């Protein structure tokens, strides 16, 4: 598969999936966040995180919401590299998280890294079948 096998309309739909994921995360919508995955989707990351299926992913993200506390997070995705076709694609992308500290009203870059995502077309549109979250610099590079 090459990147030219992905239609522009599918590229935009996949980019919209990334946006819905980030908005749900940043707005504290665990159910909507989990729904960006297939029913058997897998969320992995940071060497120890693994959640499979909507319920497990929803519970996992609630843990991140709890860790965030009253601070505000804003996820940004960039530099998308897509390979695949109109049914399935692999997407490598960078992410960064901006944070507003509630206690001081200061802003900072909280973290940055990359996603390795496998996206599939479903009857409900594009969804994540697999998503690996890694901080940068990570112990392994995204293309290794």
mmCIF file of C-alpha atoms in Angstrom:
data_model
loop_
_atom_site.group_PDB
_atom_site.id
_atom_site.type_symbol
_atom_site.label_atom_id
_atom_site.label_comp_id
_atom_site.label_asym_id
_atom_site.label_seq_id
_atom_site.Cartn_x
_atom_site.Cartn_y
_atom_site.Cartn_z
ATOM 1 C CA UNK A 1 0.000 0.000 0.000
ATOM 2 C CA UNK A 2 1.113 3.497 -0.729
ATOM 3 C CA UNK A 3 -0.126 6.839 0.458
ATOM 4 C CA UNK A 4 -1.572 7.453 -3.021
ATOM 5 C CA UNK A 5 -4.105 4.648 -2.403
ATOM 6 C CA UNK A 6 -5.934 6.858 0.110
ATOM 7 C CA UNK A 7 -8.561 9.143 -1.396
ATOM 8 C CA UNK A 8 -8.611 12.774 -0.297
ATOM 9 C CA UNK A 9 -12.088 12.288 1.211
ATOM 10 C CA UNK A 10 -10.750 9.412 3.335
ATOM 11 C CA UNK A 11 -7.765 11.483 4.432
ATOM 12 C CA UNK A 12 -10.091 14.236 5.633
ATOM 13 C CA UNK A 13 -12.301 11.699 7.414
ATOM 14 C CA UNK A 14 -9.263 10.253 9.219
ATOM 15 C CA UNK A 15 -8.107 13.754 10.189
ATOM 16 C CA UNK A 16 -11.613 14.388 11.544
ATOM 17 C CA UNK A 17 -11.285 11.200 13.640
ATOM 18 C CA UNK A 18 -8.077 12.581 15.174
ATOM 19 C CA UNK A 19 -9.887 15.841 15.950
ATOM 20 C CA UNK A 20 -12.879 14.105 17.562
ATOM 21 C CA UNK A 21 -10.460 12.046 19.681
ATOM 22 C CA UNK A 22 -8.671 15.196 20.898
ATOM 23 C CA UNK A 23 -11.857 17.178 21.566
ATOM 24 C CA UNK A 24 -13.364 14.282 23.545
ATOM 25 C CA UNK A 25 -10.150 13.904 25.557
ATOM 26 C CA UNK A 26 -9.789 17.597 26.308
ATOM 27 C CA UNK A 27 -13.484 18.096 27.153
ATOM 28 C CA UNK A 28 -13.613 15.103 29.507
ATOM 29 C CA UNK A 29 -16.023 13.041 27.381
ATOM 30 C CA UNK A 30 -14.932 9.468 28.146
ATOM 31 C CA UNK A 31 -17.776 7.772 26.256
ATOM 32 C CA UNK A 32 -17.208 9.844 23.116
ATOM 33 C CA UNK A 33 -13.459 9.258 23.417
ATOM 34 C CA UNK A 34 -13.958 5.479 23.600
ATOM 35 C CA UNK A 35 -16.331 5.628 20.612
ATOM 36 C CA UNK A 36 -13.468 6.841 18.396
ATOM 37 C CA UNK A 37 -12.220 3.231 18.629
ATOM 38 C CA UNK A 38 -13.687 0.080 17.128
ATOM 39 C CA UNK A 39 -15.586 -2.074 19.627
ATOM 40 C CA UNK A 40 -12.480 -4.272 19.969
ATOM 41 C CA UNK A 41 -10.005 -1.407 19.559
ATOM 42 C CA UNK A 42 -6.737 -1.341 21.479
ATOM 43 C CA UNK A 43 -5.143 1.647 23.200
ATOM 44 C CA UNK A 44 -1.506 1.187 24.219
ATOM 45 C CA UNK A 45 1.206 3.500 25.353
ATOM 46 C CA UNK A 46 4.105 4.502 27.510
ATOM 47 C CA UNK A 47 5.293 0.909 27.878
ATOM 48 C CA UNK A 48 2.650 -0.124 30.417
ATOM 49 C CA UNK A 49 -0.727 1.146 29.229
ATOM 50 C CA UNK A 50 -3.090 -1.304 27.505
ATOM 51 C CA UNK A 51 -6.864 -1.111 27.203
ATOM 52 C CA UNK A 52 -8.958 -3.203 24.824
ATOM 53 C CA UNK A 53 -12.593 -2.527 23.959
ATOM 54 C CA UNK A 54 -14.836 0.462 24.624
ATOM 55 C CA UNK A 55 -15.400 -0.160 28.335
ATOM 56 C CA UNK A 56 -11.706 -0.632 29.134
ATOM 57 C CA UNK A 57 -10.721 2.403 27.042
ATOM 58 C CA UNK A 58 -13.395 4.513 28.729
ATOM 59 C CA UNK A 59 -12.147 3.513 32.197
ATOM 60 C CA UNK A 60 -8.543 4.130 31.152
ATOM 61 C CA UNK A 61 -9.228 7.670 29.938
ATOM 62 C CA UNK A 62 -11.150 8.448 33.123
ATOM 63 C CA UNK A 63 -7.882 7.746 34.950
ATOM 64 C CA UNK A 64 -6.166 10.388 32.816
ATOM 65 C CA UNK A 65 -9.015 12.820 33.553
ATOM 66 C CA UNK A 66 -8.490 12.214 37.268
ATOM 67 C CA UNK A 67 -4.732 12.797 36.949
ATOM 68 C CA UNK A 68 -5.413 16.059 35.102
ATOM 69 C CA UNK A 69 -7.441 17.366 38.038
ATOM 70 C CA UNK A 70 -8.624 20.931 37.487
ATOM 71 C CA UNK A 71 -5.896 21.733 34.965
ATOM 72 C CA UNK A 72 -6.940 22.175 31.339
ATOM 73 C CA UNK A 73 -5.291 20.140 28.590
ATOM 74 C CA UNK A 74 -5.341 20.799 24.880
ATOM 75 C CA UNK A 75 -4.071 18.119 22.468
ATOM 76 C CA UNK A 76 -2.612 19.103 19.100
ATOM 77 C CA UNK A 77 -1.866 16.664 16.255
ATOM 78 C CA UNK A 78 0.500 17.387 13.347
ATOM 79 C CA UNK A 79 2.709 15.902 10.629
ATOM 80 C CA UNK A 80 0.425 13.075 9.518
ATOM 81 C CA UNK A 81 1.982 10.307 7.435
ATOM 82 C CA UNK A 82 -0.734 7.984 6.070
ATOM 83 C CA UNK A 83 -0.329 4.753 4.156
ATOM 84 C CA UNK A 84 -3.131 2.419 3.220
ATOM 85 C CA UNK A 85 -6.337 2.453 1.245
ATOM 86 C CA UNK A 86 -10.012 3.372 1.545
ATOM 87 C CA UNK A 87 -10.651 0.606 4.109
ATOM 88 C CA UNK A 88 -7.603 0.638 6.399
ATOM 89 C CA UNK A 89 -4.627 2.894 6.941
ATOM 90 C CA UNK A 90 -1.620 3.359 9.196
ATOM 91 C CA UNK A 91 -1.045 6.894 10.462
ATOM 92 C CA UNK A 92 2.076 8.199 12.156
ATOM 93 C CA UNK A 93 1.651 11.650 13.672
ATOM 94 C CA UNK A 94 3.114 13.961 16.252
ATOM 95 C CA UNK A 95 1.155 15.171 19.267
ATOM 96 C CA UNK A 96 1.707 17.842 21.854
ATOM 97 C CA UNK A 97 -0.283 18.762 24.935
ATOM 98 C CA UNK A 98 -0.599 22.318 26.158
ATOM 99 C CA UNK A 99 -1.664 22.715 29.766
ATOM 100 C CA UNK A 100 -3.199 25.526 31.782
ATOM 101 C CA UNK A 101 -2.376 25.170 35.458
ATOM 102 C CA UNK A 102 -5.533 26.000 37.396
ATOM 103 C CA UNK A 103 -3.706 27.011 40.559
ATOM 104 C CA UNK A 104 -1.483 29.665 38.950
ATOM 105 C CA UNK A 105 -3.190 30.270 35.590
ATOM 106 C CA UNK A 106 0.189 29.602 33.946
ATOM 107 C CA UNK A 107 0.492 27.835 30.604
ATOM 108 C CA UNK A 108 3.098 25.301 29.555
ATOM 109 C CA UNK A 109 3.858 22.450 27.197
ATOM 110 C CA UNK A 110 2.981 19.375 29.240
ATOM 111 C CA UNK A 111 4.302 16.675 26.929
ATOM 112 C CA UNK A 112 4.908 15.742 23.312
ATOM 113 C CA UNK A 113 5.330 12.574 21.353
ATOM 114 C CA UNK A 114 3.933 10.521 18.532
ATOM 115 C CA UNK A 115 0.980 8.291 17.743
ATOM 116 C CA UNK A 116 1.164 5.078 15.752
ATOM 117 C CA UNK A 117 -2.451 4.517 14.736
ATOM 118 C CA UNK A 118 -4.241 1.886 12.694
ATOM 119 C CA UNK A 119 -7.514 3.292 11.398
ATOM 120 C CA UNK A 120 -10.314 1.298 9.775
ATOM 121 C CA UNK A 121 -13.495 2.232 7.985
ATOM 122 C CA UNK A 122 -16.588 0.937 9.792
ATOM 123 C CA UNK A 123 -20.315 1.334 9.192
ATOM 124 C CA UNK A 124 -20.068 4.306 11.602
ATOM 125 C CA UNK A 125 -17.137 5.900 9.766
ATOM 126 C CA UNK A 126 -13.404 5.782 10.437
ATOM 127 C CA UNK A 127 -12.311 4.467 13.843
ATOM 128 C CA UNK A 128 -9.084 3.533 15.595
ATOM 129 C CA UNK A 129 -8.473 -0.215 15.607
ATOM 130 C CA UNK A 130 -5.156 0.327 17.353
ATOM 131 C CA UNK A 131 -3.443 3.352 18.854
ATOM 132 C CA UNK A 132 -0.001 3.468 20.452
ATOM 133 C CA UNK A 133 0.956 6.629 22.354
ATOM 134 C CA UNK A 134 4.635 7.369 22.956
ATOM 135 C CA UNK A 135 6.400 10.342 24.493
ATOM 136 C CA UNK A 136 9.246 11.974 22.598
ATOM 137 C CA UNK A 137 12.012 11.176 22.871
ATOM 138 C CA UNK A 138 10.816 7.641 23.253
ATOM 139 C CA UNK A 139 12.778 4.464 23.846
ATOM 140 C CA UNK A 140 11.906 3.473 20.290
ATOM 141 C CA UNK A 141 11.428 5.608 17.219
ATOM 142 C CA UNK A 142 8.056 5.526 15.422
ATOM 143 C CA UNK A 143 9.453 3.928 12.281
ATOM 144 C CA UNK A 144 11.559 1.288 14.038
#
